[in-house]
Amino acid sequence: MNKRVLITGSSRGIGKAIALKLADSGFDITVHCCSNIEQAEETSNEILSKGVASHILQFDVQDRAHAKQLLEEDVEQYGPFYGIVCNAGITRDTAFPAMEEDEWDSVIHTNLDSFYNILHPLVMPMVRARKGGRIITMASVSGIIGNRGQVNYSASKGGLIAATKSLSLELAKRKITVNCVAPGLIDTGIADETLTKEIVKHIPLRRTGSVDEVAATVDFLMSDGAAYITRQVISVNGGLA
Ligand code: NDP
């Protein structure tokens, strides 16, 4: 049986690219989405066509009780995960004085509380399996250096980085590595063209990154070759920071 990996938010964007890349590397993939079940099904079918197993979990990562229930049922049915990629995330950008309560809360709940909601039910089964493992969280350059209009998002991603580093210390003796990937500006096909051109001027490599470049980094961290890498933040940002 192949090792199992869960990628949250893998119906589209960066998460989908990670799911497809890890399927190419021979992992069985649990695809996850919030509302876009059709896109999740497309991703899962693409994965199945690569000859590995795949199924879908659908829940809002903000909903702690529902996440716990579905994740525990999944582990009971298919066994513990070897790898978990906490990728699901949102932005609600606006200047801080104009930021509504919901714009703060939804970003913190989705991007940071999900660390607890996803990993807490899954870590002990992973430990008990005694096979080591890989946990990768998806932060952002914004969580390292901050960004105008993203006080909420920067706070969530900065918190995610801190949580990731602390968990890595707790799980190191179990041979479970815990790392963070921090992308810069990644082209997921929906960015505002004028704004992108402006930001690209400040990127040393003078271009946006691709979802495949982020996926390649996650694929490496998931591999046996990355067994001695833990507690790290790996930036994929064209030299932006
Ligand atoms: P997308 O908006 O393309 O996709 C987001 C994914 O997360 C979807 O699968 C979506 O599911 C899922 N999701 C969103 N909210 C929830 C929720 N409440 N519960 C469950 N699932 C949810 O995002 P990207 O691919 O652009 O980003 C992926 C990650 O990378 C995020 O954490 C983001 O912060 C980070 N990142 C992205 C950068 C970029 O330039 N794109 C730069 C730096 C970091 P559904 O399809 O069902 O809505």
Coordinates of C-alpha atoms and ligand atoms in Angstrom, one line a residue:
M1 CA 0.0 0.0 0.0
N2 CA 1.2 3.5 -0.8
K3 CA 1.8 6.1 1.9
R4 CA -1.3 8.4 2.4
V5 CA -1.2 12.2 2.1
L6 CA -3.9 14.7 2.8
I7 CA -3.7 18.1 1.1
T8 CA -6.3 20.6 2.4
G9 CA -7.6 22.9 -0.2
S10 CA -6.6 20.7 -3.1
S11 CA -9.6 21.3 -5.4
R12 CA -7.8 24.1 -7.2
G13 CA -4.8 26.4 -7.2
I14 CA -1.6 25.5 -5.4
G15 CA -3.2 22.6 -3.5
K16 CA -4.3 20.9 -6.7
A17 CA -0.7 21.2 -8.2
I18 CA 0.7 19.7 -5.0
A19 CA -1.9 16.8 -5.1
L20 CA -1.0 16.0 -8.7
K21 CA 2.7 16.2 -8.1
L22 CA 2.6 13.9 -5.0
A23 CA 0.4 11.4 -6.9
D24 CA 3.2 11.3 -9.5
S25 CA 5.6 10.5 -6.7
G26 CA 3.4 7.5 -5.8
F27 CA 1.5 8.7 -2.7
D28 CA -2.2 7.9 -2.3
I29 CA -4.0 11.3 -2.1
T30 CA -6.9 12.5 0.0
V31 CA -8.2 15.6 -1.9
H32 CA -10.0 18.2 0.3
C33 CA -12.3 21.1 -0.5
C34 CA -14.8 23.4 1.1
S35 CA -17.5 24.0 -1.5
N36 CA -16.1 23.3 -4.9
I37 CA -16.9 19.6 -5.0
E38 CA -16.9 19.5 -8.8
Q39 CA -13.3 20.8 -9.0
A40 CA -12.3 18.4 -6.2
E41 CA -13.8 15.5 -8.3
E42 CA -11.8 16.6 -11.3
T43 CA -8.6 16.7 -9.3
S44 CA -9.4 13.3 -7.7
N45 CA -10.1 11.7 -11.1
E46 CA -6.8 13.1 -12.5
I47 CA -5.1 11.5 -9.6
L48 CA -6.8 8.1 -10.1
S49 CA -5.7 8.1 -13.7
K50 CA -2.1 8.2 -12.4
G51 CA -2.7 4.8 -10.8
V52 CA -2.7 5.8 -7.1
A53 CA -5.7 5.8 -4.8
S54 CA -7.7 9.0 -4.2
H55 CA -10.9 10.1 -2.5
I56 CA -12.4 13.4 -1.3
L57 CA -13.1 15.0 2.0
Q58 CA -15.4 18.0 2.0
F59 CA -15.6 20.3 5.1
D60 CA -15.0 23.9 6.2
V61 CA -11.6 24.0 8.0
Q62 CA -13.1 26.6 10.4
D63 CA -15.6 24.0 11.6
R64 CA -13.6 22.2 14.3
A65 CA -16.2 19.6 15.2
H66 CA -17.0 18.6 11.6
A67 CA -13.3 18.4 10.7
K68 CA -12.6 16.2 13.7
Q69 CA -15.4 13.9 12.9
L70 CA -14.6 13.4 9.2
L71 CA -10.8 13.1 9.8
E72 CA -11.2 10.5 12.6
E73 CA -13.6 8.5 10.4
D74 CA -11.2 8.7 7.5
V75 CA -8.3 7.5 9.6
E76 CA -10.4 4.6 11.0
Q77 CA -11.3 3.6 7.4
Y78 CA -8.0 4.0 5.6
G79 CA -5.4 4.2 8.3
P80 CA -3.1 7.1 9.5
F81 CA -1.7 9.7 7.1
Y82 CA 2.0 9.7 6.4
G83 CA 1.9 13.3 5.2
I84 CA -0.4 16.3 5.8
V85 CA -0.2 19.5 3.8
C86 CA -2.1 22.3 5.5
N87 CA -2.7 24.4 2.4
A88 CA -6.3 25.7 2.5
G89 CA -6.3 29.5 3.0
I90 CA -8.0 32.7 2.1
T91 CA -7.2 36.4 1.8
R92 CA -9.6 39.3 2.7
D93 CA -7.3 42.3 1.9
T94 CA -8.1 45.8 3.0
A95 CA -6.3 48.7 4.7
F96 CA -6.4 48.1 8.5
P97 CA -8.6 51.1 9.4
A98 CA -11.3 49.8 7.0
M99 CA -11.0 46.2 8.1
E100 CA -14.3 44.7 9.2
E101 CA -14.6 42.2 12.1
D102 CA -15.5 39.4 9.8
E103 CA -12.5 40.1 7.5
W104 CA -10.2 39.7 10.5
D105 CA -12.1 36.7 12.0
S106 CA -12.6 34.7 8.8
V107 CA -8.9 34.9 7.8
I108 CA -7.6 33.9 11.3
H109 CA -10.2 31.1 11.6
T110 CA -9.4 29.7 8.1
N111 CA -5.7 30.1 8.0
L112 CA -4.6 29.7 11.6
D113 CA -7.3 27.9 13.6
S114 CA -7.2 25.2 10.8
F115 CA -3.7 24.3 12.0
Y116 CA -5.4 23.0 15.2
N117 CA -8.6 21.8 13.5
I118 CA -6.7 19.6 11.0
L119 CA -3.6 18.5 12.8
H120 CA -5.0 17.8 16.3
P121 CA -7.1 14.8 15.2
L122 CA -4.4 13.5 12.9
V123 CA -1.1 13.8 14.8
M124 CA -1.6 11.0 17.4
P125 CA -2.6 8.4 14.8
M126 CA 0.5 9.4 12.9
V127 CA 2.7 9.1 16.1
R128 CA 1.1 5.7 17.0
A129 CA 1.9 4.3 13.5
R130 CA 5.6 4.7 14.3
K131 CA 6.5 5.2 10.7
G132 CA 7.7 8.8 10.9
G133 CA 5.9 11.4 8.7
R134 CA 5.7 14.8 7.1
I135 CA 3.7 17.8 8.0
I136 CA 3.9 20.9 5.7
T137 CA 2.1 24.1 6.3
M138 CA 1.5 26.8 3.6
A139 CA 2.5 30.2 4.9
S140 CA 3.4 33.2 2.8
V141 CA 6.0 35.9 2.3
S142 CA 3.4 38.1 3.9
G143 CA 3.7 36.2 7.2
I144 CA 7.5 36.8 7.2
I145 CA 7.9 40.5 6.2
G146 CA 4.3 41.7 6.4
N147 CA 2.3 43.4 3.6
R148 CA 0.2 46.5 3.2
G149 CA -3.5 45.6 3.2
Q150 CA -2.9 42.2 4.7
V151 CA -2.7 42.8 8.5
N152 CA -5.1 39.9 9.0
Y153 CA -3.4 37.6 6.5
S154 CA 0.1 38.4 7.8
A155 CA -1.0 37.7 11.4
S156 CA -2.5 34.3 10.4
K157 CA 0.5 33.3 8.4
G158 CA 3.0 34.5 11.0
G159 CA 1.1 32.5 13.6
L160 CA 1.2 29.5 11.3
I161 CA 5.0 29.7 11.0
A162 CA 5.4 29.9 14.8
A163 CA 3.0 27.0 15.4
T164 CA 4.8 24.9 12.8
K165 CA 8.2 25.5 14.4
S166 CA 6.9 24.6 17.8
L167 CA 5.2 21.4 16.6
S168 CA 8.4 20.4 14.9
L169 CA 10.1 20.3 18.3
E170 CA 7.4 18.2 19.8
L171 CA 7.4 15.6 16.9
A172 CA 11.1 15.4 16.1
K173 CA 11.8 12.4 18.3
R174 CA 9.0 10.6 16.4
K175 CA 10.8 11.1 13.1
I176 CA 8.0 13.4 11.9
T177 CA 9.3 16.5 10.2
V178 CA 7.3 19.7 10.3
N179 CA 8.1 22.5 7.9
C180 CA 6.6 25.5 6.3
V181 CA 6.6 26.6 2.7
A182 CA 6.3 30.3 2.2
P183 CA 5.3 31.3 -1.4
G184 CA 5.7 34.8 -2.8
L185 CA 3.5 35.9 -5.7
I186 CA 2.2 32.7 -7.4
D187 CA 0.2 32.8 -10.6
T188 CA -3.0 30.9 -10.0
G189 CA -4.6 32.5 -13.0
I190 CA -6.9 35.0 -11.1
A191 CA -4.5 37.8 -10.1
D192 CA -5.1 41.4 -11.2
E193 CA -2.7 42.0 -14.2
T194 CA -1.8 45.6 -13.5
L195 CA -1.2 44.9 -9.8
T196 CA 0.9 41.8 -10.7
K197 CA 3.1 43.9 -13.1
E198 CA 3.7 46.4 -10.3
I199 CA 4.7 43.8 -7.8
V200 CA 6.9 41.9 -10.3
K201 CA 9.2 45.0 -10.5
H202 CA 10.2 44.3 -6.9
I203 CA 10.9 40.6 -7.4
P204 CA 14.6 39.9 -8.1
L205 CA 13.7 37.1 -10.6
R206 CA 11.3 39.5 -12.3
R207 CA 8.3 37.1 -12.6
T208 CA 5.6 35.4 -10.7
G209 CA 6.1 31.8 -9.5
S210 CA 4.1 28.9 -10.8
V211 CA 2.0 26.5 -8.8
D212 CA 4.2 23.7 -10.1
E213 CA 7.3 25.4 -8.5
V214 CA 5.5 25.4 -5.1
A215 CA 4.4 21.8 -5.6
A216 CA 8.0 20.8 -6.4
T217 CA 9.2 22.2 -3.1
V218 CA 6.4 20.3 -1.2
D219 CA 7.2 17.2 -3.1
F220 CA 10.9 17.4 -2.0
L221 CA 9.9 18.0 1.6
M222 CA 7.6 15.0 1.4
S223 CA 10.4 12.8 0.1
D224 CA 12.8 10.5 2.0
G225 CA 15.6 12.8 0.9
A226 CA 14.2 15.5 3.1
A227 CA 14.3 13.4 6.3
Y228 CA 16.9 15.8 8.0
I229 CA 14.9 19.0 7.3
T230 CA 12.6 20.1 10.1
R231 CA 11.5 23.4 11.8
Q232 CA 12.3 25.3 8.6
V233 CA 10.5 27.9 6.5
I234 CA 11.3 27.3 2.8
S235 CA 10.6 30.4 0.8
V236 CA 9.5 30.1 -2.9
N237 CA 9.4 33.7 -3.8
G238 CA 11.9 34.6 -6.6
G239 CA 14.1 36.4 -4.0
L240 CA 11.4 38.8 -2.8
A241 CA 12.5 38.4 0.8
Ligands
NDP1 P1 -7.1 29.2 -4.0 O1 -8.0 30.3 -3.6 O2 -6.8 29.0 -5.4 O3 -7.6 27.8 -3.4 C1 -7.9 27.8 -2.0 C2 -8.2 26.3 -1.6 O4 -8.5 26.3 -0.2 C3 -9.4 25.8 -2.3 O5 -9.2 24.4 -2.5 C4 -10.6 26.0 -1.3 O6 -11.6 25.1 -1.4 C5 -9.8 25.8 0.0 N1 -10.5 26.6 1.1 C6 -10.6 27.9 1.2 N2 -11.3 28.2 2.3 C7 -11.6 27.0 2.9 C8 -12.3 26.6 4.1 N3 -12.8 27.6 4.9 N4 -12.4 25.3 4.4 C9 -11.9 24.4 3.6 N5 -11.2 24.7 2.5 C10 -11.1 26.0 2.1 O7 -5.7 29.4 -3.1 P2 -4.2 29.4 -3.6 O8 -3.9 28.1 -4.3 O9 -3.8 30.7 -4.2 O10 -3.5 29.3 -2.2 C11 -3.2 28.1 -1.5 C12 -2.4 28.5 -0.2 O11 -1.2 29.1 -0.6 C13 -3.2 29.4 0.8 O12 -2.9 29.0 2.1 C14 -2.6 30.8 0.5 O13 -2.6 31.6 1.6 C15 -1.1 30.3 0.1 N6 -0.4 31.3 -0.7 C16 -0.9 31.6 -2.0 C17 -0.2 32.6 -2.7 C18 -0.6 32.9 -4.1 O14 0.1 33.8 -4.7 N7 -1.6 32.3 -4.7 C19 1.0 33.3 -2.2 C20 1.4 32.8 -0.9 C21 0.7 31.9 -0.2 P3 -12.9 25.3 -2.4 O15 -12.4 25.2 -3.8 O16 -13.9 24.3 -2.1 O17 -13.3 26.7 -2.1

